[in-house]
XYZ file of C-alpha atoms in Angstrom:
736
model
C 152.501 125.596 241.517
C 148.706 124.783 242.574
C 147.927 128.700 241.679
C 149.769 128.563 237.995
C 146.836 125.669 237.521
C 144.157 126.667 238.946
C 144.628 130.184 236.955
C 145.512 128.035 233.317
C 142.277 126.142 233.733
C 140.409 128.749 234.124
C 141.252 130.253 231.488
C 140.591 128.251 229.138
C 136.826 128.010 230.915
C 137.095 131.837 230.517
C 138.461 131.459 227.357
C 134.808 129.207 226.107
C 133.031 132.246 227.885
C 133.746 134.519 225.449
C 133.181 132.526 222.227
C 130.011 132.302 223.368
C 128.164 129.030 222.652
C 125.212 128.177 220.885
C 122.515 128.181 223.784
C 119.071 126.022 221.037
C 119.423 122.883 222.052
C 118.847 123.645 225.995
C 116.416 122.220 227.255
C 113.922 122.023 229.923
C 113.396 118.376 231.711
C 110.830 116.957 233.807
C 112.315 116.531 237.573
C 110.717 113.284 237.960
C 113.526 112.011 235.760
C 116.627 110.791 237.324
C 118.684 110.641 234.220
C 119.684 114.304 233.028
C 121.038 114.807 229.487
C 123.748 116.556 230.928
C 126.408 115.066 229.125
C 129.201 113.102 230.942
C 130.539 115.629 233.071
C 129.195 113.008 235.945
C 128.558 116.616 237.739
C 124.974 118.241 238.015
C 122.976 119.843 241.206
C 119.097 119.008 241.753
C 116.174 120.665 240.792
C 114.179 123.408 242.241
C 111.321 120.010 243.416
C 112.383 116.384 243.437
C 109.906 113.235 244.444
C 108.082 115.442 247.838
C 111.834 117.389 247.947
C 112.019 120.906 247.855
C 116.181 122.467 246.808
C 114.822 126.138 244.592
C 116.887 128.260 246.408
C 119.587 126.015 247.550
C 122.850 125.141 247.008
C 122.862 121.138 245.655
C 125.224 119.500 243.704
C 125.232 115.532 242.735
C 127.337 113.084 241.332
C 126.107 111.109 238.927
C 128.747 107.524 239.295
C 128.172 106.304 236.057
C 130.080 109.075 234.148
C 133.165 109.720 236.869
C 135.917 107.917 236.776
C 137.910 107.537 239.733
C 138.464 104.477 241.948
C 135.008 102.842 242.712
C 137.098 99.425 243.877
C 138.076 101.695 247.178
C 135.809 103.866 246.919
C 138.436 106.764 246.166
C 137.168 110.082 248.079
C 139.969 112.446 246.198
C 138.074 111.169 243.373
C 134.873 110.914 243.813
C 134.395 114.354 245.124
C 136.869 115.923 243.324
C 134.367 118.278 241.571
C 132.683 119.384 244.378
C 134.229 122.441 246.509
C 135.372 123.548 249.474
C 134.577 119.539 251.216
C 138.449 118.976 253.691
C 138.758 114.719 253.635
C 140.361 112.635 256.073
C 142.193 109.509 255.080
C 141.911 106.545 257.384
C 141.950 103.768 255.244
C 142.911 103.094 251.995
C 140.158 100.563 250.948
C 137.696 103.748 251.942
C 136.022 102.142 254.538
C 134.782 104.973 256.345
C 133.993 107.939 254.734
C 135.422 111.457 256.381
C 134.520 114.677 254.711
C 133.076 118.572 255.753
C 132.622 121.375 254.509
C 133.642 125.304 255.216
C 135.515 124.350 257.995
C 133.706 121.732 259.880
C 135.150 118.677 261.276
C 134.957 116.295 258.663
C 135.299 113.540 261.196
C 132.177 110.101 259.396
C 130.341 113.103 258.115
C 129.230 114.015 261.419
C 128.462 118.037 260.506
C 126.298 116.430 257.512
C 122.624 115.010 258.174
C 123.924 111.210 256.359
C 121.609 109.091 253.925
C 121.051 106.840 251.522
C 117.929 106.849 249.565
C 116.514 109.460 251.977
C 117.094 107.651 255.040
C 119.526 108.423 258.031
C 122.778 105.752 257.985
C 124.349 107.076 261.229
C 125.107 105.529 264.440
C 122.434 107.975 266.129
C 120.913 110.945 264.235
C 120.399 112.435 267.319
C 122.728 111.933 269.658
C 125.940 110.473 267.747
C 126.127 111.368 263.815
C 129.157 109.691 263.324
C 128.816 107.215 259.969
C 130.977 103.437 260.416
C 129.178 102.722 257.280
C 129.038 104.073 253.375
C 127.470 102.322 250.927
C 130.142 101.356 248.374
C 130.667 104.160 245.198
C 130.186 100.201 243.024
C 127.077 99.572 244.435
C 125.703 104.270 243.928
C 124.064 105.520 241.207
C 124.496 109.052 241.876
C 125.348 111.408 245.467
C 123.012 113.780 246.610
C 124.829 117.090 248.693
C 122.066 119.967 249.994
C 124.185 122.621 251.532
C 123.644 124.074 254.974
C 120.628 125.852 253.957
C 118.607 121.919 254.552
C 118.563 122.318 258.272
C 114.500 123.443 257.581
C 114.548 119.795 255.447
C 116.908 117.316 256.629
C 117.928 118.102 260.186
C 119.331 121.167 261.541
C 123.099 120.241 261.478
C 125.404 123.060 260.024
C 127.261 121.415 256.757
C 123.914 120.369 254.916
C 122.704 117.031 254.027
C 124.449 114.285 252.022
C 122.025 111.400 250.175
C 123.896 107.999 248.818
C 120.651 106.861 245.766
C 121.854 103.457 245.359
C 121.250 101.008 242.089
C 117.187 99.369 241.487
C 116.709 97.051 238.851
C 116.843 98.152 234.942
C 113.287 98.779 233.899
C 113.601 97.464 230.130
C 115.287 94.001 231.403
C 113.621 90.577 233.823
C 117.447 90.576 234.735
C 120.320 91.824 234.345
C 123.723 90.608 236.690
C 126.627 92.822 236.383
C 130.807 91.208 238.118
C 133.115 93.753 239.496
C 136.945 92.495 240.378
C 139.401 94.374 241.061
C 142.775 92.788 242.209
C 145.261 96.305 243.390
C 148.759 97.147 245.881
C 149.042 95.640 249.199
C 147.040 92.441 248.886
C 143.666 94.484 247.854
C 140.964 92.288 246.339
C 137.295 93.841 245.434
C 134.732 91.454 244.593
C 131.232 92.868 244.154
C 128.170 91.133 242.444
C 124.534 93.219 241.553
C 121.656 91.502 240.058
C 118.139 93.624 239.398
C 115.487 94.008 236.636
C 111.476 94.040 236.483
C 109.315 90.571 236.430
C 105.446 92.220 235.541
C 104.578 94.870 238.857
C 107.623 93.941 241.091
C 111.440 95.963 240.201
C 114.466 94.060 242.445
C 118.428 94.591 243.445
C 120.493 93.477 245.063
C 124.222 93.909 245.417
C 127.095 91.937 247.405
C 130.500 93.225 247.803
C 134.537 91.340 249.611
C 136.678 93.584 250.002
C 140.155 93.215 251.977
C 143.751 93.172 251.979
C 147.293 94.750 253.969
C 147.516 97.475 253.835
C 150.512 99.593 253.138
C 151.396 99.777 256.949
C 151.939 97.540 258.546
C 149.660 96.115 261.440
C 146.910 97.362 258.854
C 144.438 94.201 257.030
C 141.120 94.338 256.567
C 138.182 92.540 255.463
C 135.043 93.973 255.139
C 131.425 92.327 253.322
C 128.556 94.304 252.299
C 125.413 93.040 251.201
C 122.187 95.350 249.728
C 118.817 94.508 248.297
C 115.238 96.149 247.605
C 112.068 95.362 246.525
C 109.685 98.086 244.680
C 105.896 96.775 244.442
C 104.244 99.563 241.595
C 100.450 98.254 242.100
C 99.912 100.713 239.412
C 100.984 104.120 238.032
C 99.749 106.849 241.448
C 101.008 104.057 244.338
C 105.045 102.613 244.681
C 105.842 100.424 248.066
C 109.033 99.573 248.461
C 111.519 97.354 250.726
C 115.238 98.174 251.507
C 117.540 96.016 253.936
C 120.919 96.978 254.274
C 124.513 94.850 256.119
C 127.373 95.476 256.707
C 130.289 93.570 259.006
C 133.909 94.192 259.276
C 136.747 93.870 260.678
C 140.592 96.290 260.711
C 142.953 95.848 262.338
C 145.089 99.625 262.679
C 148.467 101.041 262.888
C 147.708 103.334 265.125
C 149.329 107.402 264.754
C 152.240 108.152 264.923
C 154.832 111.104 265.891
C 155.920 113.558 264.600
C 159.800 112.435 264.837
C 158.369 109.374 263.574
C 156.481 110.859 260.099
C 159.355 112.661 259.427
C 161.834 109.030 260.576
C 159.174 106.797 257.843
C 155.715 107.168 257.379
C 155.062 103.187 256.611
C 156.408 102.368 260.021
C 153.297 100.981 262.783
C 153.913 101.433 266.784
C 150.841 100.210 267.260
C 150.585 96.473 266.288
C 147.741 95.495 269.140
C 145.137 98.052 268.037
C 141.704 96.401 266.717
C 138.742 98.025 265.129
C 134.658 95.702 264.639
C 131.746 97.828 263.005
C 128.288 95.906 263.002
C 125.226 97.166 260.677
C 121.836 96.098 259.775
C 119.808 98.528 258.549
C 116.530 98.148 256.842
C 113.508 100.920 255.598
C 110.296 100.709 253.877
C 108.728 103.082 251.935
C 105.682 104.133 250.243
C 104.945 106.041 247.421
C 101.349 107.762 246.719
C 101.159 109.834 244.296
C 97.542 111.247 245.307
C 96.228 113.087 242.067
C 98.093 115.860 239.175
C 98.582 117.833 242.408
C 99.386 115.901 245.288
C 101.895 113.589 246.077
C 102.318 111.873 249.407
C 106.332 110.111 250.599
C 106.004 108.348 253.538
C 109.502 105.974 254.851
C 109.998 104.466 257.969
C 113.561 103.076 258.585
C 115.210 101.126 261.336
C 118.915 100.851 262.791
C 120.756 97.950 264.822
C 124.375 98.229 264.939
C 127.108 97.929 266.639
C 130.628 98.983 267.271
C 133.796 97.577 269.373
C 137.188 99.103 269.480
C 140.052 97.641 271.004
C 143.329 98.656 271.451
C 146.466 101.572 273.365
C 145.199 104.634 273.493
C 147.200 106.336 276.000
C 149.281 108.388 273.775
C 151.116 107.636 270.978
C 154.732 108.881 272.179
C 154.993 105.618 274.803
C 155.891 102.514 273.574
C 153.583 100.134 273.971
C 155.632 97.302 275.229
C 153.084 94.033 275.286
C 152.331 95.368 278.890
C 150.382 98.019 279.044
C 145.490 97.358 279.199
C 144.316 98.243 276.216
C 141.645 100.568 275.522
C 138.364 98.912 274.696
C 134.944 100.772 273.886
C 131.426 99.305 273.027
C 128.806 100.775 271.950
C 124.976 98.939 270.734
C 123.015 101.386 268.887
C 118.967 100.497 268.218
C 117.282 103.247 266.723
C 114.122 103.432 264.401
C 112.428 106.175 262.769
C 109.173 107.779 260.342
C 109.670 110.977 257.919
C 106.049 111.327 256.290
C 106.376 114.556 252.819
C 103.480 115.885 251.257
C 103.493 118.036 248.443
C 100.914 119.922 246.511
C 101.300 122.189 243.205
C 98.894 124.974 243.730
C 98.482 128.230 241.299
C 98.346 131.593 243.083
C 95.913 133.329 240.153
C 97.908 132.687 237.580
C 101.530 131.652 238.985
C 102.375 128.169 239.783
C 103.224 127.264 243.941
C 104.916 125.079 245.457
C 103.948 123.753 249.171
C 105.717 120.810 250.929
C 104.460 120.120 254.600
C 106.669 117.243 256.959
C 106.359 115.032 260.104
C 109.414 113.277 261.597
C 109.944 110.917 264.965
C 113.052 109.525 265.408
C 113.743 107.364 269.066
C 117.154 106.105 269.380
C 118.504 103.935 272.144
C 122.191 103.371 272.731
C 124.514 100.729 275.122
C 127.900 102.074 275.323
C 130.236 100.506 277.276
C 134.363 101.300 278.127
C 137.002 99.785 280.362
C 140.181 97.411 280.016
C 140.036 94.866 276.990
C 139.744 90.947 278.567
C 144.178 89.254 278.038
C 144.137 92.858 277.347
C 148.241 92.994 279.586
C 149.039 89.751 276.976
C 146.629 90.054 274.354
C 147.376 90.896 270.528
C 144.031 89.604 268.826
C 140.828 91.047 268.164
C 138.944 89.597 271.376
C 136.656 92.159 272.082
C 135.212 91.477 275.675
C 136.121 92.787 279.000
C 138.462 92.407 281.570
C 136.236 89.857 283.595
C 135.182 90.863 287.427
C 136.028 94.271 284.673
C 133.308 96.507 287.237
C 134.879 95.727 290.607
C 138.737 95.887 289.592
C 139.757 98.797 287.127
C 139.456 102.445 287.005
C 138.266 103.060 283.622
C 135.355 101.012 283.189
C 131.636 102.673 282.497
C 128.233 101.941 282.113
C 126.035 104.077 280.519
C 122.315 103.633 278.103
C 121.374 106.888 276.118
C 117.709 107.289 274.560
C 116.468 109.781 273.027
C 113.432 111.438 271.073
C 112.875 113.193 268.358
C 109.869 115.027 267.100
C 110.245 118.187 263.621
C 107.644 119.266 261.554
C 108.237 121.446 258.157
C 107.438 123.523 255.791
C 108.379 125.070 252.583
C 106.777 127.155 249.942
C 107.922 127.954 246.346
C 106.264 131.363 245.337
C 106.796 131.834 242.095
C 106.548 135.537 242.183
C 107.470 135.475 238.091
C 108.257 132.829 235.374
C 111.660 133.653 235.560
C 111.445 135.014 240.517
C 111.108 132.937 243.328
C 111.002 133.005 246.945
C 110.906 130.438 249.450
C 110.607 131.238 252.830
C 110.643 127.658 255.133
C 110.223 126.625 258.808
C 110.370 123.521 261.464
C 109.570 123.386 264.822
C 111.499 120.353 266.723
C 110.972 118.675 269.897
C 114.618 116.801 271.690
C 114.467 114.707 274.413
C 117.850 113.428 275.718
C 118.730 111.236 278.020
C 122.101 109.701 279.906
C 121.955 107.194 282.602
C 124.632 105.176 283.991
C 127.928 105.240 285.621
C 131.227 105.872 285.861
C 134.616 105.709 287.724
C 135.932 109.270 289.354
C 140.109 108.974 290.099
C 142.124 111.488 291.656
C 146.012 110.802 291.100
C 148.996 111.476 292.484
C 151.478 113.879 291.630
C 153.336 110.678 290.586
C 150.504 109.900 288.400
C 149.529 106.755 290.324
C 144.983 106.388 291.348
C 144.059 107.722 294.463
C 140.990 106.301 296.284
C 138.390 105.040 293.478
C 134.853 105.839 293.340
C 132.071 104.710 291.553
C 129.205 107.558 290.253
C 126.084 107.315 289.356
C 124.947 109.754 286.888
C 121.812 110.357 285.161
C 121.635 113.503 283.085
C 117.715 114.005 281.532
C 117.760 117.358 279.005
C 114.893 118.732 276.822
C 114.267 121.383 275.206
C 112.266 122.612 272.030
C 112.995 125.236 269.132
C 111.990 127.334 265.670
C 114.420 127.914 263.164
C 113.155 129.928 260.014
C 115.019 130.699 256.703
C 114.262 131.900 253.319
C 115.979 131.467 249.735
C 115.270 132.925 246.310
C 115.444 132.031 243.219
C 116.178 134.276 239.320
C 116.398 132.385 236.196
C 118.185 134.106 234.368
C 117.820 131.977 230.951
C 117.109 128.490 230.516
C 120.382 126.605 232.130
C 121.854 130.073 234.206
C 120.163 130.318 237.686
C 121.111 132.956 240.437
C 120.770 131.826 244.098
C 120.075 132.622 247.333
C 119.333 131.683 251.211
C 119.769 132.370 254.742
C 118.714 129.397 257.857
C 119.069 128.533 260.935
C 121.389 126.546 261.425
C 120.999 124.292 265.264
C 123.688 121.076 266.529
C 122.719 118.881 269.783
C 126.131 117.607 271.660
C 126.632 114.294 271.208
C 127.311 111.338 273.973
C 131.148 111.822 273.520
C 130.320 115.004 274.894
C 128.218 113.961 278.117
C 130.508 111.335 279.076
C 133.717 109.885 278.040
C 136.917 107.794 279.284
C 140.111 109.259 276.875
C 143.474 110.082 278.684
C 143.664 112.494 275.173
C 139.894 114.710 275.849
C 137.604 116.056 278.665
C 134.665 117.525 278.457
C 133.933 120.366 279.625
C 131.275 119.380 282.270
C 129.235 122.851 281.777
C 128.619 121.738 277.909
C 126.178 123.404 275.635
C 124.324 122.757 272.089
C 125.683 124.967 269.476
C 123.164 127.035 267.863
C 124.363 129.569 264.633
C 123.500 130.507 260.661
C 124.392 129.894 257.288
C 123.554 132.071 254.132
C 124.446 131.150 250.285
C 124.371 133.693 247.124
C 125.897 132.249 243.893
C 124.839 131.379 240.083
C 125.677 128.600 238.638
C 125.249 127.843 234.680
C 124.894 123.713 234.756
C 124.235 123.047 230.460
C 126.592 123.233 227.818
C 129.965 123.034 227.054
C 130.743 125.339 229.573
C 129.546 124.738 233.245
C 130.052 126.900 236.154
C 128.926 127.683 239.810
C 130.585 129.584 242.024
C 128.959 131.015 244.701
C 129.591 132.621 248.641
C 129.151 131.129 251.387
C 128.681 132.028 255.765
C 128.689 130.425 259.193
C 127.952 131.839 262.151
C 128.427 130.316 265.374
C 127.354 131.537 268.885
C 128.800 128.796 271.176
C 131.185 126.738 268.777
C 132.039 123.018 270.637
C 136.587 122.441 269.518
C 139.202 121.347 271.070
C 141.466 123.927 273.217
C 144.869 122.344 274.072
C 145.186 122.344 277.626
C 147.690 121.340 280.993
C 146.878 119.046 283.878
C 148.566 121.695 286.222
C 149.283 118.781 289.142
C 150.309 115.578 286.483
C 151.574 117.997 284.100
C 149.617 115.668 281.294
C 148.740 117.345 278.182
C 144.309 117.398 276.582
C 142.169 118.613 274.261
C 139.335 120.313 277.034
C 136.141 119.983 274.848
C 134.357 122.456 275.184
C 131.870 125.637 273.510
C 135.526 127.662 272.716
C 133.486 130.776 272.048
C 131.571 132.356 268.363
C 133.502 131.762 265.207
C 131.828 133.257 262.014
C 132.829 130.794 258.118
C 133.353 133.163 254.838
C 134.064 131.785 252.097
C 133.644 131.457 248.384
C 133.017 127.942 246.566
C 133.599 127.983 242.208
C 133.342 124.983 239.902
C 134.598 125.438 236.816
C 133.990 123.027 233.839
C 135.043 123.801 229.904
C 134.941 120.573 227.316
C 137.029 122.404 224.817
C 137.391 120.469 222.291
C 133.617 120.173 222.012
C 134.168 124.094 221.600
C 136.554 123.978 218.537
C 134.722 121.018 216.495
C 130.638 121.120 217.677
C 128.612 119.269 219.816
C 128.392 116.233 217.228
C 132.781 115.822 217.958
C 133.236 112.030 219.213
C 136.048 112.834 221.225
C 135.289 115.248 224.032
C 137.951 116.876 226.333
C 137.476 118.436 229.550
C 138.641 120.507 231.826
C 137.467 121.593 234.982
C 138.914 123.831 238.252
C 137.560 123.398 241.897
C 138.710 126.257 244.038
C 137.394 127.213 247.728
C 138.553 130.284 249.938
C 137.829 130.119 253.224
C 138.696 132.641 256.463
C 136.934 131.084 259.391
C 138.290 132.257 263.951
C 136.915 132.658 267.114
C 135.885 136.263 267.413
C 134.354 137.367 271.037
C 136.101 135.438 273.144
C 136.816 135.521 276.652
C 139.923 133.243 276.200
C 142.480 135.125 275.548
C 144.588 132.529 274.212
C 141.636 131.997 271.481
C 140.699 135.253 270.310
C 141.351 136.228 266.383
C 142.990 132.499 265.846
C 141.859 130.362 263.369
C 138.947 127.253 263.340
C 140.528 124.214 262.989
C 140.005 122.050 260.943
C 140.462 124.677 258.085
C 142.597 124.940 255.250
C 142.234 128.509 253.921
C 141.898 126.949 250.113
C 141.208 123.635 248.969
C 142.061 123.702 245.261
C 141.651 120.967 242.404
C 142.223 119.881 239.239
C 141.737 117.618 236.419
C 141.794 117.300 233.035
C 138.774 114.379 230.974
C 139.500 113.021 228.273
C 136.650 110.688 225.756
C 137.504 108.892 222.259
C 135.366 105.657 220.731
C 135.462 102.803 223.504
C 138.552 104.812 226.383
C 138.436 107.102 228.377
C 141.320 108.600 231.406
C 140.756 111.211 234.101
C 143.897 113.125 235.949
C 143.295 115.292 238.898
C 145.283 117.196 240.972
C 144.724 118.275 244.336
C 146.103 120.730 246.946
C 144.580 121.016 250.328
C 146.299 123.483 253.159
C 147.238 123.769 256.142
C 145.671 123.295 258.827
C 145.643 123.271 262.822
C 143.330 121.008 264.651
C 143.137 122.664 268.360
C 141.212 126.627 268.855
C 144.721 127.218 269.951
C 146.158 126.577 266.865
C 149.344 124.934 268.586
C 152.298 123.446 266.067
C 153.587 121.133 268.032
C 152.785 118.890 270.270
C 155.426 115.908 271.737
C 152.096 113.705 271.871
C 151.128 114.615 268.277
C 147.660 114.423 269.081
C 147.205 118.332 268.278
C 149.968 120.353 266.220
C 150.350 121.592 262.263
C 148.663 119.459 259.695
C 151.247 120.466 256.787
C 149.771 121.906 253.189
C 149.571 118.600 250.591
C 148.978 118.037 247.465
C 148.113 115.114 245.797
C 147.557 113.330 242.366
C 145.492 111.108 240.633
C 145.054 108.794 236.646
C 142.698 106.596 236.398
C 141.428 104.811 232.296
C 138.846 102.658 231.641
C 138.514 100.982 228.049
C 135.413 98.807 227.155
C 135.873 95.926 224.650
C 131.595 95.784 224.329
C 128.636 96.325 225.806
C 129.556 92.621 228.303
C 133.072 93.544 229.632
C 135.125 96.628 230.969
C 138.462 97.029 232.183
C 139.245 100.096 234.889
C 142.816 101.214 235.797
C 143.569 103.501 238.596
C 146.972 104.804 239.650
C 146.657 106.866 243.328
C 148.962 109.538 244.754
C 151.067 108.752 241.379
C 153.758 111.331 242.164
C 154.866 108.993 245.758
C 154.158 112.070 248.698
C 154.401 111.365 251.769
C 151.437 113.651 253.777
C 148.339 113.179 256.398
C 145.298 114.590 256.074
C 144.762 114.866 260.480
C 146.415 113.704 263.525
C 144.015 112.009 265.822
C 142.518 112.087 269.115
C 141.643 108.233 269.347
C 140.796 105.257 266.593
C 142.420 105.432 264.429
C 145.872 106.848 266.214
C 146.349 108.634 268.710
C 148.762 110.806 266.727
C 149.645 111.574 263.414
C 148.071 108.852 260.440
C 149.839 109.016 258.507
C 148.162 108.512 254.203
C 148.884 105.372 251.749
C 151.670 105.959 249.331
C 151.350 105.177 245.079
C 149.103 102.666 244.978
C 148.056 101.076 241.673
C 145.041 99.125 240.739
C 142.864 97.089 238.041
C 139.790 96.103 237.628
C 137.710 93.535 235.007
C 133.483 94.044 234.867
C 131.144 91.223 232.807
C 127.895 93.093 232.512
C 124.739 90.573 230.856
């Protein structure tokens, strides 16, 4: 079925190409323009130069949210990222509170393999030591999403996945005041309300947003309550100088239904066997940015940003195949994050002879500090509520207490240059210097166990570690402009990923960490061709990622207690090779011409990936598939626009994948095993009554498929985390 749909969509697109198209109306736009005249596909790419950033020679994607017909109230990632090839998506909850996407065989866990940004600055817990994003901006707040693949390492940090930047709304420049109200009701008590205001008064542009979201969730013990607020104020002193102040607040509390075993999922995916698991997050993010156009050739941008946040997780983390009788101590993990940084960029346009070139110079300083405690929650044996405090006298009474601080510093200098060899051909070399200092200072309780699993002679251990390293990574890209709307691109970039705090010390009964773990190194490469305008658009590329010492999980058994656990270690060299394709064609406009009032677009999005462990010392994983890597990810969809109506249908298929390096098919505790292939359908529509009033509706998981996207070794599991059944949503929007 999936291949028939793919072939049908591709044949439709190829038919348009075969009959040709009129390219006389295609024109190049100024790179500083955000809203491009590229129809309403909702999908584009970044220009070679935008602001003080260089994207030439890189695989880039831009999701324009105003043209995406999707369930934005629940941040539905299947729909929002539907046209981005090769993304593997974990569905932790039906409300879209946390985003979890990974590309090209990288773990989707909290977007940790991307450098994640909002308006150009970091939003993750700790960009260096713990790059997981517990906060994701609501889709209703976003103007567009910018994605740069692995070659982003030279400008945005060294992650293998690349960079994701959430560009948020700004106040309109032609009004003193505007107001947008949105209210959404949906299945299982879902309610979402958002209010935004914005405008421009003299030299001041302002925008403010508030969202409340709550619901009961599909499964028992899955209720949630979240609040998000955002404010932005820009003072434009003159045509050259602008200063922007921004603040983001997010707070949520979620009851977590926990995971299931394979047998429980097969019997009833709706059930919950954990009633005492809770999760709480508080996020405070601030930024100050200055943009200065020094002259017609020279631009400067500097941004200061800081985060004060916390994350608390309370619940039963023992194996999901063991019953929680209400008398077991609950694990409590508490993190406090404090970090700040500055990133400054200078963009210079100059000539070599008569040919224009562009130079980017950048500097980054980042300082982070994380306090992490792990132990037992207060009233652990009798409590069912969300008391996120530790058991009294914890440090002397518990066998599982640890208390650490993780400070670190990062200084980086980077440069890229576009050398335009001819009017069509450019070469883009780049280099980045990194200096990293990471520390761990704390204590934990070391416990040995007898054959019956009873603790023997617990001892408090003081732990102090420091790791300093400096290195240089480089890369080069190239572009060739075949014609105004068709470009060939290629790049090669080195990558580097530091081990995070979980890899230094964690007290998870399902996970153990190799004490000799070290940073990951490797490189990534892309080569592709894209067409960006007209009734036919496409982007087809080949890619490769090489890890020399990839960190992964190996299913292991304790020889003394026979307990099954995951060993997190430098598994092996891994090699990821694949192809990604996106094709979209407006069939109706090809038939009726560009002036047609109706638009009927078909898109196809296909990726094939082979990711295997090679040159491994462990025979059990040599030649095995890398975990979290579906061979095939495929999406196709149809969008119809007619006057005030817009409707979209999407079919998504994700192939089977494994969760550990040994490719275990089944384990009793369900932490490791196969994730079967699944396919999902979604339907959304909108109707605009007037400029003021609009109505939106969606049906997610149209066929009511029972499936799951992940097996968790910790929260929100452990075990299989079932995805939501069919759900319905209706949104009313008022805009003044």
